[in-house]
mmCIF file of C-alpha atoms in Angstrom:
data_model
loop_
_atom_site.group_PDB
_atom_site.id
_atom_site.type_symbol
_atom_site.label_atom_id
_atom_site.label_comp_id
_atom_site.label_asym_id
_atom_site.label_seq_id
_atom_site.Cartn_x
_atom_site.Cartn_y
_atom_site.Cartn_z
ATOM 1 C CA UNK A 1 71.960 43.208 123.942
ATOM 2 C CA UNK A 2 75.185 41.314 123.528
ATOM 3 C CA UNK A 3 77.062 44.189 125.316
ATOM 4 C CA UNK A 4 74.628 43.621 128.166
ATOM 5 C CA UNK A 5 75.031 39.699 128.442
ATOM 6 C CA UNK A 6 79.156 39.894 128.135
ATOM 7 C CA UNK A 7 79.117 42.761 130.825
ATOM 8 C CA UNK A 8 76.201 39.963 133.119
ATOM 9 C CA UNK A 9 78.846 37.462 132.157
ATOM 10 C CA UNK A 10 81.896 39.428 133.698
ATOM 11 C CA UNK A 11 80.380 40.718 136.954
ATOM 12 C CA UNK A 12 79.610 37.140 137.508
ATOM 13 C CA UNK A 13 82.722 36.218 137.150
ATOM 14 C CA UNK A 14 84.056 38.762 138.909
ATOM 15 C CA UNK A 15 81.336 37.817 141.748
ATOM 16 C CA UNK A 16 82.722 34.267 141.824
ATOM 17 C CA UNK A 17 86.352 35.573 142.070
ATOM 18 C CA UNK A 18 85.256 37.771 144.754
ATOM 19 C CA UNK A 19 83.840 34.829 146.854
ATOM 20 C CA UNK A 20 86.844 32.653 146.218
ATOM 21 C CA UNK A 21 89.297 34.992 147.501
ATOM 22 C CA UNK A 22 87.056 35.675 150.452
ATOM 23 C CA UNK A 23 87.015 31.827 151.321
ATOM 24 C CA UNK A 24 90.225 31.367 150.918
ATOM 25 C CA UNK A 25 90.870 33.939 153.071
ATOM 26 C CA UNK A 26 88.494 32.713 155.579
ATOM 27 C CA UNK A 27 89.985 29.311 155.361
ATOM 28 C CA UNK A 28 93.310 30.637 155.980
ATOM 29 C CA UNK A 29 92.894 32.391 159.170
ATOM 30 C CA UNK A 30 90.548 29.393 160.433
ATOM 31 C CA UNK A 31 93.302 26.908 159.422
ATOM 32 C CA UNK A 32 95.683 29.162 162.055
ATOM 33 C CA UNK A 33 93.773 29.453 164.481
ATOM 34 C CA UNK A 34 93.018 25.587 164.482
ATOM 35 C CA UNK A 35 96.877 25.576 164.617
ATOM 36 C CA UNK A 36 97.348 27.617 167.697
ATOM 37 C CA UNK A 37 95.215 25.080 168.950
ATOM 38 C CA UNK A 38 96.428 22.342 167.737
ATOM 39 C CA UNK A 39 93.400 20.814 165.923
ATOM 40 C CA UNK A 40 95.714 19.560 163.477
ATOM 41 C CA UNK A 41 92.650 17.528 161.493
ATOM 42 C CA UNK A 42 91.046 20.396 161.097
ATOM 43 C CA UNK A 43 93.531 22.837 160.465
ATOM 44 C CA UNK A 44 94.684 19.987 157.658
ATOM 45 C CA UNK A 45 91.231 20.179 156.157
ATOM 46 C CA UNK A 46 91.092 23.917 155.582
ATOM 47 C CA UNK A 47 95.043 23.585 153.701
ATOM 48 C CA UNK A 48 93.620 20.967 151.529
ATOM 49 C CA UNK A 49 90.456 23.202 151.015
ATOM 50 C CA UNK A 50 92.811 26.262 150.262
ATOM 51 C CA UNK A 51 95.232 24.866 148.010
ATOM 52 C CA UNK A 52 92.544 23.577 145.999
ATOM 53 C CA UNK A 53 90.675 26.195 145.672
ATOM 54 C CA UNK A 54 93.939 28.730 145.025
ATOM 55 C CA UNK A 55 96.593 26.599 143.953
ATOM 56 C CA UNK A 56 98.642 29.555 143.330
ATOM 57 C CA UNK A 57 99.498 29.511 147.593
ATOM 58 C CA UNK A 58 100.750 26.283 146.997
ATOM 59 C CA UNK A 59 104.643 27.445 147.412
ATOM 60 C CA UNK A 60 103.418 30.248 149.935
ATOM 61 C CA UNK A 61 101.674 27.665 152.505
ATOM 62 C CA UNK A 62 104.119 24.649 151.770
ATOM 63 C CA UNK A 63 105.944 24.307 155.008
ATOM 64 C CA UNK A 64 102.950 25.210 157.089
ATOM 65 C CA UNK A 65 100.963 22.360 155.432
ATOM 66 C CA UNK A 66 103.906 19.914 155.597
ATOM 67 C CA UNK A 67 103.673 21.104 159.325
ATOM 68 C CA UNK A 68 100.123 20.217 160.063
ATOM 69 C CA UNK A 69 99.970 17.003 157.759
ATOM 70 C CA UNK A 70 102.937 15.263 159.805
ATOM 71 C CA UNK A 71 101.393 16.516 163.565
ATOM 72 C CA UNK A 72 97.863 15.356 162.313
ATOM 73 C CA UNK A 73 99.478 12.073 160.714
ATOM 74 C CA UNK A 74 100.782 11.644 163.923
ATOM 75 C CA UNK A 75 97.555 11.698 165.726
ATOM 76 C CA UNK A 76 96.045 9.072 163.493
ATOM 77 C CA UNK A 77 99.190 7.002 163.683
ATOM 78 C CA UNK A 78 98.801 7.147 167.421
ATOM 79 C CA UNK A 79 94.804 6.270 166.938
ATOM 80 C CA UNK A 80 95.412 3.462 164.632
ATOM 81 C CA UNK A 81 93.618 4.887 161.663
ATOM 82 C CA UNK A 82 96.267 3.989 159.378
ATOM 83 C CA UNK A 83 93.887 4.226 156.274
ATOM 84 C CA UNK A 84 93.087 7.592 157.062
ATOM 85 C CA UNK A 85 97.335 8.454 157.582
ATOM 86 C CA UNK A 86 97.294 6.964 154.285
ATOM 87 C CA UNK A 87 94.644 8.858 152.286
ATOM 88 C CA UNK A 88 95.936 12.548 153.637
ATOM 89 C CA UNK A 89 99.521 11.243 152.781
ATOM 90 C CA UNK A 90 97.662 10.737 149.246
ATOM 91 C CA UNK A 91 96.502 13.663 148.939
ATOM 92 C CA UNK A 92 99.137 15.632 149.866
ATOM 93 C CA UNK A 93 101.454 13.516 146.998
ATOM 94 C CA UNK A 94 98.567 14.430 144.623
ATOM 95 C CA UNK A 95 99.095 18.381 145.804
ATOM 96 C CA UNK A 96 103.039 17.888 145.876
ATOM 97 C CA UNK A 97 103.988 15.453 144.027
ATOM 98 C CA UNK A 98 107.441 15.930 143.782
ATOM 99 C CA UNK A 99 108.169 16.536 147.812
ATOM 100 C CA UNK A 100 110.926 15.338 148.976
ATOM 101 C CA UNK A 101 110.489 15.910 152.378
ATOM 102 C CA UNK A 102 106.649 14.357 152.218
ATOM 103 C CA UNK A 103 107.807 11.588 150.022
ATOM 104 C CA UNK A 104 110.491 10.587 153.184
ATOM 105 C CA UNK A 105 107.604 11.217 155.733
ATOM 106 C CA UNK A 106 105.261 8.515 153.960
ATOM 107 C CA UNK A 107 108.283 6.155 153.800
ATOM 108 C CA UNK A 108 108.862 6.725 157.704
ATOM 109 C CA UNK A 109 105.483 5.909 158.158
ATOM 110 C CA UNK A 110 105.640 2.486 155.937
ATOM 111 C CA UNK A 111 108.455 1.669 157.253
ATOM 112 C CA UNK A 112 107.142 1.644 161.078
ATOM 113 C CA UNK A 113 104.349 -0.497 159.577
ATOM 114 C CA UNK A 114 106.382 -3.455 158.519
ATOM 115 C CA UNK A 115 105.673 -2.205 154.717
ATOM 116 C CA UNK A 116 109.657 -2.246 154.150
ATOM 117 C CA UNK A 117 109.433 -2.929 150.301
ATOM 118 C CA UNK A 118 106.993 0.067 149.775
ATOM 119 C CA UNK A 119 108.994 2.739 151.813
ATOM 120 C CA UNK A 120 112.178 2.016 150.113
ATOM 121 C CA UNK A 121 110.103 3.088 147.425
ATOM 122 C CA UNK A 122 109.282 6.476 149.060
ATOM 123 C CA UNK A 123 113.050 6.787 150.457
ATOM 124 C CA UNK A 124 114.329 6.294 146.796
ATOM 125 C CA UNK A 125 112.246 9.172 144.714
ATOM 126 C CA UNK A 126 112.836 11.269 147.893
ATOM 127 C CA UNK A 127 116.684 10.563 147.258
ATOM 128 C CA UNK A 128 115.749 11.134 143.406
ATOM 129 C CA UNK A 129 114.285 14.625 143.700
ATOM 130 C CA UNK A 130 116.962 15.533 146.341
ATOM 131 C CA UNK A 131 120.388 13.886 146.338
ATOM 132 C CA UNK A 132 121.515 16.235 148.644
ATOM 133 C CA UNK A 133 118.542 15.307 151.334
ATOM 134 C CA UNK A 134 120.703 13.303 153.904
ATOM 135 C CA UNK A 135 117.529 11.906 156.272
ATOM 136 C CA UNK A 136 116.213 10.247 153.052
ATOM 137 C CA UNK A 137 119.987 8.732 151.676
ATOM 138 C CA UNK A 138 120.170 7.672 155.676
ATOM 139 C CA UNK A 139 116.390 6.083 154.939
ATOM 140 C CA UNK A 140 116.563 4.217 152.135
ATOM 141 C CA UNK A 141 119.978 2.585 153.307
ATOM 142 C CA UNK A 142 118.548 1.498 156.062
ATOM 143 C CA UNK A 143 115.505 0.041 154.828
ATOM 144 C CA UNK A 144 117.890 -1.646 151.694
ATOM 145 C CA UNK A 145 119.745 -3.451 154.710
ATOM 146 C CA UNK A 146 116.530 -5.328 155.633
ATOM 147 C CA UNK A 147 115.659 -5.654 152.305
ATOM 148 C CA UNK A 148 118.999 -6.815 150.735
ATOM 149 C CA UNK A 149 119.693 -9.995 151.486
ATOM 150 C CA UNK A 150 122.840 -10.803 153.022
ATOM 151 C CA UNK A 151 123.912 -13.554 150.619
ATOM 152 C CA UNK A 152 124.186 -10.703 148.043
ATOM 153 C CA UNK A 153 126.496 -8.832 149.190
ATOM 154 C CA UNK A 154 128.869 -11.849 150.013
ATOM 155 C CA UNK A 155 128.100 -12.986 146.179
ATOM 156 C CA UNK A 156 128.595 -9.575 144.655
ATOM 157 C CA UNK A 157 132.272 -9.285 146.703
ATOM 158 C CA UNK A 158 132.872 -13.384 145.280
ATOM 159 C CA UNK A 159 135.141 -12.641 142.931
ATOM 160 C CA UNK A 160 135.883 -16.081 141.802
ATOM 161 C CA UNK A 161 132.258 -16.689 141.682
ATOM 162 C CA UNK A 162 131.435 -13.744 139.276
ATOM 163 C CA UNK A 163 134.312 -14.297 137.452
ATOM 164 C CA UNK A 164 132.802 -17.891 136.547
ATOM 165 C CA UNK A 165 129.665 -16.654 135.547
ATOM 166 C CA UNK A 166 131.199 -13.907 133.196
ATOM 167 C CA UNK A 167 133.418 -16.573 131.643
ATOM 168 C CA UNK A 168 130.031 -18.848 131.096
ATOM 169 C CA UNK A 169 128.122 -16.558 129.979
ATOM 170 C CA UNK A 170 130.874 -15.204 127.066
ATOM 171 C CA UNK A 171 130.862 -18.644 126.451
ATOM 172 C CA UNK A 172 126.941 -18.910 125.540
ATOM 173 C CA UNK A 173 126.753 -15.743 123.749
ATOM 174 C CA UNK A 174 129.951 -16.908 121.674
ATOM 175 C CA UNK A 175 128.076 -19.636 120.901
ATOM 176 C CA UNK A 176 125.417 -17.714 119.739
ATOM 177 C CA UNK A 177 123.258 -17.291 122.648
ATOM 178 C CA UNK A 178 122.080 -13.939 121.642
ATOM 179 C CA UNK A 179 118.983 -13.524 123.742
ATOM 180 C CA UNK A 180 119.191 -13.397 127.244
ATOM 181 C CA UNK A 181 116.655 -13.001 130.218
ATOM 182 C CA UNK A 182 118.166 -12.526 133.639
ATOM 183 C CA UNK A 183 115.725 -13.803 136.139
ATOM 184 C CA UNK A 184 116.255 -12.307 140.046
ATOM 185 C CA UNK A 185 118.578 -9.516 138.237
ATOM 186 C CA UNK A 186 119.222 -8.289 142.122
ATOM 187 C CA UNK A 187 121.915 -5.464 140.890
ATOM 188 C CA UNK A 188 121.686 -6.613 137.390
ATOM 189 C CA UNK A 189 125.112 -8.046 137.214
ATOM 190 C CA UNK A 190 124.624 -10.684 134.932
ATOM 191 C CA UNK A 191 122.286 -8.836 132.679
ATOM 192 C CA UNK A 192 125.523 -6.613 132.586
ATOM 193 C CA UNK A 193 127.591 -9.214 131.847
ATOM 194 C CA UNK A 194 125.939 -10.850 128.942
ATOM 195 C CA UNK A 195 125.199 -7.328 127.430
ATOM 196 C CA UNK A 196 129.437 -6.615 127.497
ATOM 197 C CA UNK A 197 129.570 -10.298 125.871
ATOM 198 C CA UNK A 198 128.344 -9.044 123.142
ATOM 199 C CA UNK A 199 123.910 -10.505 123.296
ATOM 200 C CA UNK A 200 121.906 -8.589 121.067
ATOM 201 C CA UNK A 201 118.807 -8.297 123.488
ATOM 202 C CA UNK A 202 118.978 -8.868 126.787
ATOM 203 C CA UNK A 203 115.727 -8.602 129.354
ATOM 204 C CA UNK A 204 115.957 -8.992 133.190
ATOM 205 C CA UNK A 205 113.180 -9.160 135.427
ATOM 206 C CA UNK A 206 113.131 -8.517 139.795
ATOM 207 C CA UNK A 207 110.151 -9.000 142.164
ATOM 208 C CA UNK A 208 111.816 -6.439 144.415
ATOM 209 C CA UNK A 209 110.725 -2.822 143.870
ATOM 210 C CA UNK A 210 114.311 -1.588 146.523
ATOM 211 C CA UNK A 211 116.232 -4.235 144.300
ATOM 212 C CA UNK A 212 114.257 -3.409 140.565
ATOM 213 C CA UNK A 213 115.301 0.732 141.463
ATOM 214 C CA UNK A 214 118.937 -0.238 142.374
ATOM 215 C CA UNK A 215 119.496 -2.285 139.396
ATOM 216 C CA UNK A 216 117.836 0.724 137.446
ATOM 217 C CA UNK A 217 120.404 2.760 138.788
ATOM 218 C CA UNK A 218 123.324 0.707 138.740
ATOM 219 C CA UNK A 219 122.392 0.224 134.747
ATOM 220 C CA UNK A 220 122.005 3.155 134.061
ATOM 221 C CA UNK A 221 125.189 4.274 135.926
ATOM 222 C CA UNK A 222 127.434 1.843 133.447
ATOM 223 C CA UNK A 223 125.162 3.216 130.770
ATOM 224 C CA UNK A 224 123.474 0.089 129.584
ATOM 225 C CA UNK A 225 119.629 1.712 130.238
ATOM 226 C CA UNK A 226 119.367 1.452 127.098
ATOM 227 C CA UNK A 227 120.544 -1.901 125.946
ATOM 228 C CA UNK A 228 119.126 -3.876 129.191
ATOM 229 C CA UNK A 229 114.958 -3.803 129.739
ATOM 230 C CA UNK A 230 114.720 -3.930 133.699
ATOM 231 C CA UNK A 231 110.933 -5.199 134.266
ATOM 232 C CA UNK A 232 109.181 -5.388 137.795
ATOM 233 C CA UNK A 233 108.019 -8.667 137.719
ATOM 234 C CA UNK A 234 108.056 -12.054 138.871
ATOM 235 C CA UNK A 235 109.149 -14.316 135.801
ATOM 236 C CA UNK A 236 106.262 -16.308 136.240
ATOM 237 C CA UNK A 237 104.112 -13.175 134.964
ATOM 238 C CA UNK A 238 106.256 -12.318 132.296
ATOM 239 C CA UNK A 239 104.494 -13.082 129.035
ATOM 240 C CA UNK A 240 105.370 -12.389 125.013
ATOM 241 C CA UNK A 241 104.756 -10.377 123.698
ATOM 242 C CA UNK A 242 103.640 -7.562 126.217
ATOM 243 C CA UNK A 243 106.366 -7.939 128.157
ATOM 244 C CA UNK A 244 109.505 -9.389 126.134
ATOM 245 C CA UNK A 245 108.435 -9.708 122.502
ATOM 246 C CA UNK A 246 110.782 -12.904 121.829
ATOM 247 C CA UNK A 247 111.797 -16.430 123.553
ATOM 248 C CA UNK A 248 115.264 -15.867 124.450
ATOM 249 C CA UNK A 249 118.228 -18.306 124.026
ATOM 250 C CA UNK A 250 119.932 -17.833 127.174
ATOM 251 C CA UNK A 251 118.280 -18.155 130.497
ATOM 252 C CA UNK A 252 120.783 -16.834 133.464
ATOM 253 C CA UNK A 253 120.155 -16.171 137.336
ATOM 254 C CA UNK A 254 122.097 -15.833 140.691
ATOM 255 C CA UNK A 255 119.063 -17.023 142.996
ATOM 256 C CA UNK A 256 120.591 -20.413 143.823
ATOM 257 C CA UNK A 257 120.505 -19.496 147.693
ATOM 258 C CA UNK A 258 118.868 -22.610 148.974
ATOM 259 C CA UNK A 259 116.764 -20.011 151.269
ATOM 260 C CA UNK A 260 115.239 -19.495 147.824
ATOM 261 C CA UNK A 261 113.865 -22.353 146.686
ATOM 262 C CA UNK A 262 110.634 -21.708 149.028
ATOM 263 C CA UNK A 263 110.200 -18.540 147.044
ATOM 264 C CA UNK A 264 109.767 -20.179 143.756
ATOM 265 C CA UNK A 265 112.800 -20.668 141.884
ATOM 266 C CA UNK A 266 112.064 -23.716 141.037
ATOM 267 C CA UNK A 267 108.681 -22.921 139.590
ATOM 268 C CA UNK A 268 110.140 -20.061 137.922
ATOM 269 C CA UNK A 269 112.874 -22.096 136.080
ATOM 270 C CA UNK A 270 110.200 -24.403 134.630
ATOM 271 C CA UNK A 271 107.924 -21.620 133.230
ATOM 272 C CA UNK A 272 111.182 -20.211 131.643
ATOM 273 C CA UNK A 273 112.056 -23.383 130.480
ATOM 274 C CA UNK A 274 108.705 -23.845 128.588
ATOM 275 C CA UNK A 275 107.373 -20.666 127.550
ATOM 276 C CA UNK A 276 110.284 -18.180 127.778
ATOM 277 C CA UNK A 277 113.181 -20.241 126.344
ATOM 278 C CA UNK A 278 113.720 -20.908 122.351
ATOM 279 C CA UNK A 279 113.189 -24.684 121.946
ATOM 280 C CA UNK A 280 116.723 -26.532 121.767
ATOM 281 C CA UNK A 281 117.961 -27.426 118.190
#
């Protein structure tokens, strides 16, 4: 008898293999055909059916279903049904998640939809997986150049200016300043600073997700990843001790643009002052 129920047991398996290869099959030649006509939603349907039933095609129908998710994400761009572009771009990140060329597709997509912040995100892990993928450096430099704010860039060339701010900072962690949040890190430039003036801890945090991954990178480029906690957040929501798990001694930040004060530096400076900040001796 148990020879009997282990050989029932494999012909249904073998039954249920049988079936899956026949609708994947099925779903194959229906997705191509829908092609040649260019039902793209359809023909999109049947890939996603495929590759999860017989994720093994996944390399072998790659650049046909890349194919058919842009054309039929171009179709619901043109129809307005932008949470429906969304959800196949989903699902196609959950099949491929590490796609460049998808990844640089979605941020194209954001990008035309005013959602700058977000597809710099896309542009920057399509960069990531790629360096070498030139649409997605182009990309995410252009988006940074809306996102950046000008000021920066004439503050990161001042020398005189950053050449003030190294000398006070040195000063404060000489003095024995040796906890230091950087609030608005931007490229994390004075984060770097106090960390090369010798501060023991030093935490910075950026609303920004374009400017949080570019200070990641610059940081981690002058090898401080380590010795500098980068944190995506608004200091306001920074709390101890699930974020930073001291008050620091040293409070530091470069957002003195007076475009900024609508923003909430003001606000932010407070908070710092009375639930971030060691109490002065």
């Amino acid at each position: 008898m148990p020879n009997s129920n282990a050989k029932l047991h494999s012909n249904h398996r073998s039954g249920r293999e049988a079936s899956r290869r026949e609708l994947v099959s099925r779903s194959l030649q229906s997705a191509q055909h829908c092609l040649e006509n260019q039902d793209f939603g359809t023909a999109y349907a049947h890939y996603l059916l495929v590759l999860n039933l017989a994720p093994e095609l996944k390399t072998t129908v790659k650049e046909t279903f890349q194919f058919t998710l842009f054309k039929w994400a171009e179709e619901l761009d043109s129809l307005a049904r932008i949470q429906d572009l969304f959800n196949c771009y989903e699902q196609a990140l959950e099949l491929y998640p590490n796609d460049e060329v998808i990844c640089n597709s979605m941020g194209e997509h954001l990008f035309r939809m005013g959602f700058r912040d977000e597809a710099a995100g896309y542009f920057h892990k399509a960069v990531k997986l790629n360096p070498d993928f030139a649409d997605a450096r182009e990309n995410f430099y252009r988006v940074a150049n809306w996102l950046v704010e000008r000021w920066h860039f004439v503050m990161l060339n001042d020398a005189r200016r950053n050449l003030t701010y190294l000398r006070a900072i040195e000063k404060a962690v000489h003095s024995g300043s040796q906890s230091v949040l950087d609030i608005g890190t931007g490229t994390g430039i004075l984060s770097m600073f106090a960390k090369k003036a010798g501060a023991s801890s030093v935490y910075a945090c950026e609303l920004s997700k374009t400017m949080y991954e570019l200070a990641c990178d610059v940081v981690a480029a002058n090898d401080m990843e380590r010795e500098i906690k980068l944190l995506h957040l608004k200091s306001l929501d920074i709390e101890i001790p699930k974020h930073i798990p001291e008050r620091v001694s040293l409070v530091v930040t470069e957002t003195v643009d007076a475009g900024l004060f609508g923003e909430g530096i003001v606000e932010s400076l407070i908070h710092a002052w009375e639930h971030l900040l060691l109490p002065p001796k």
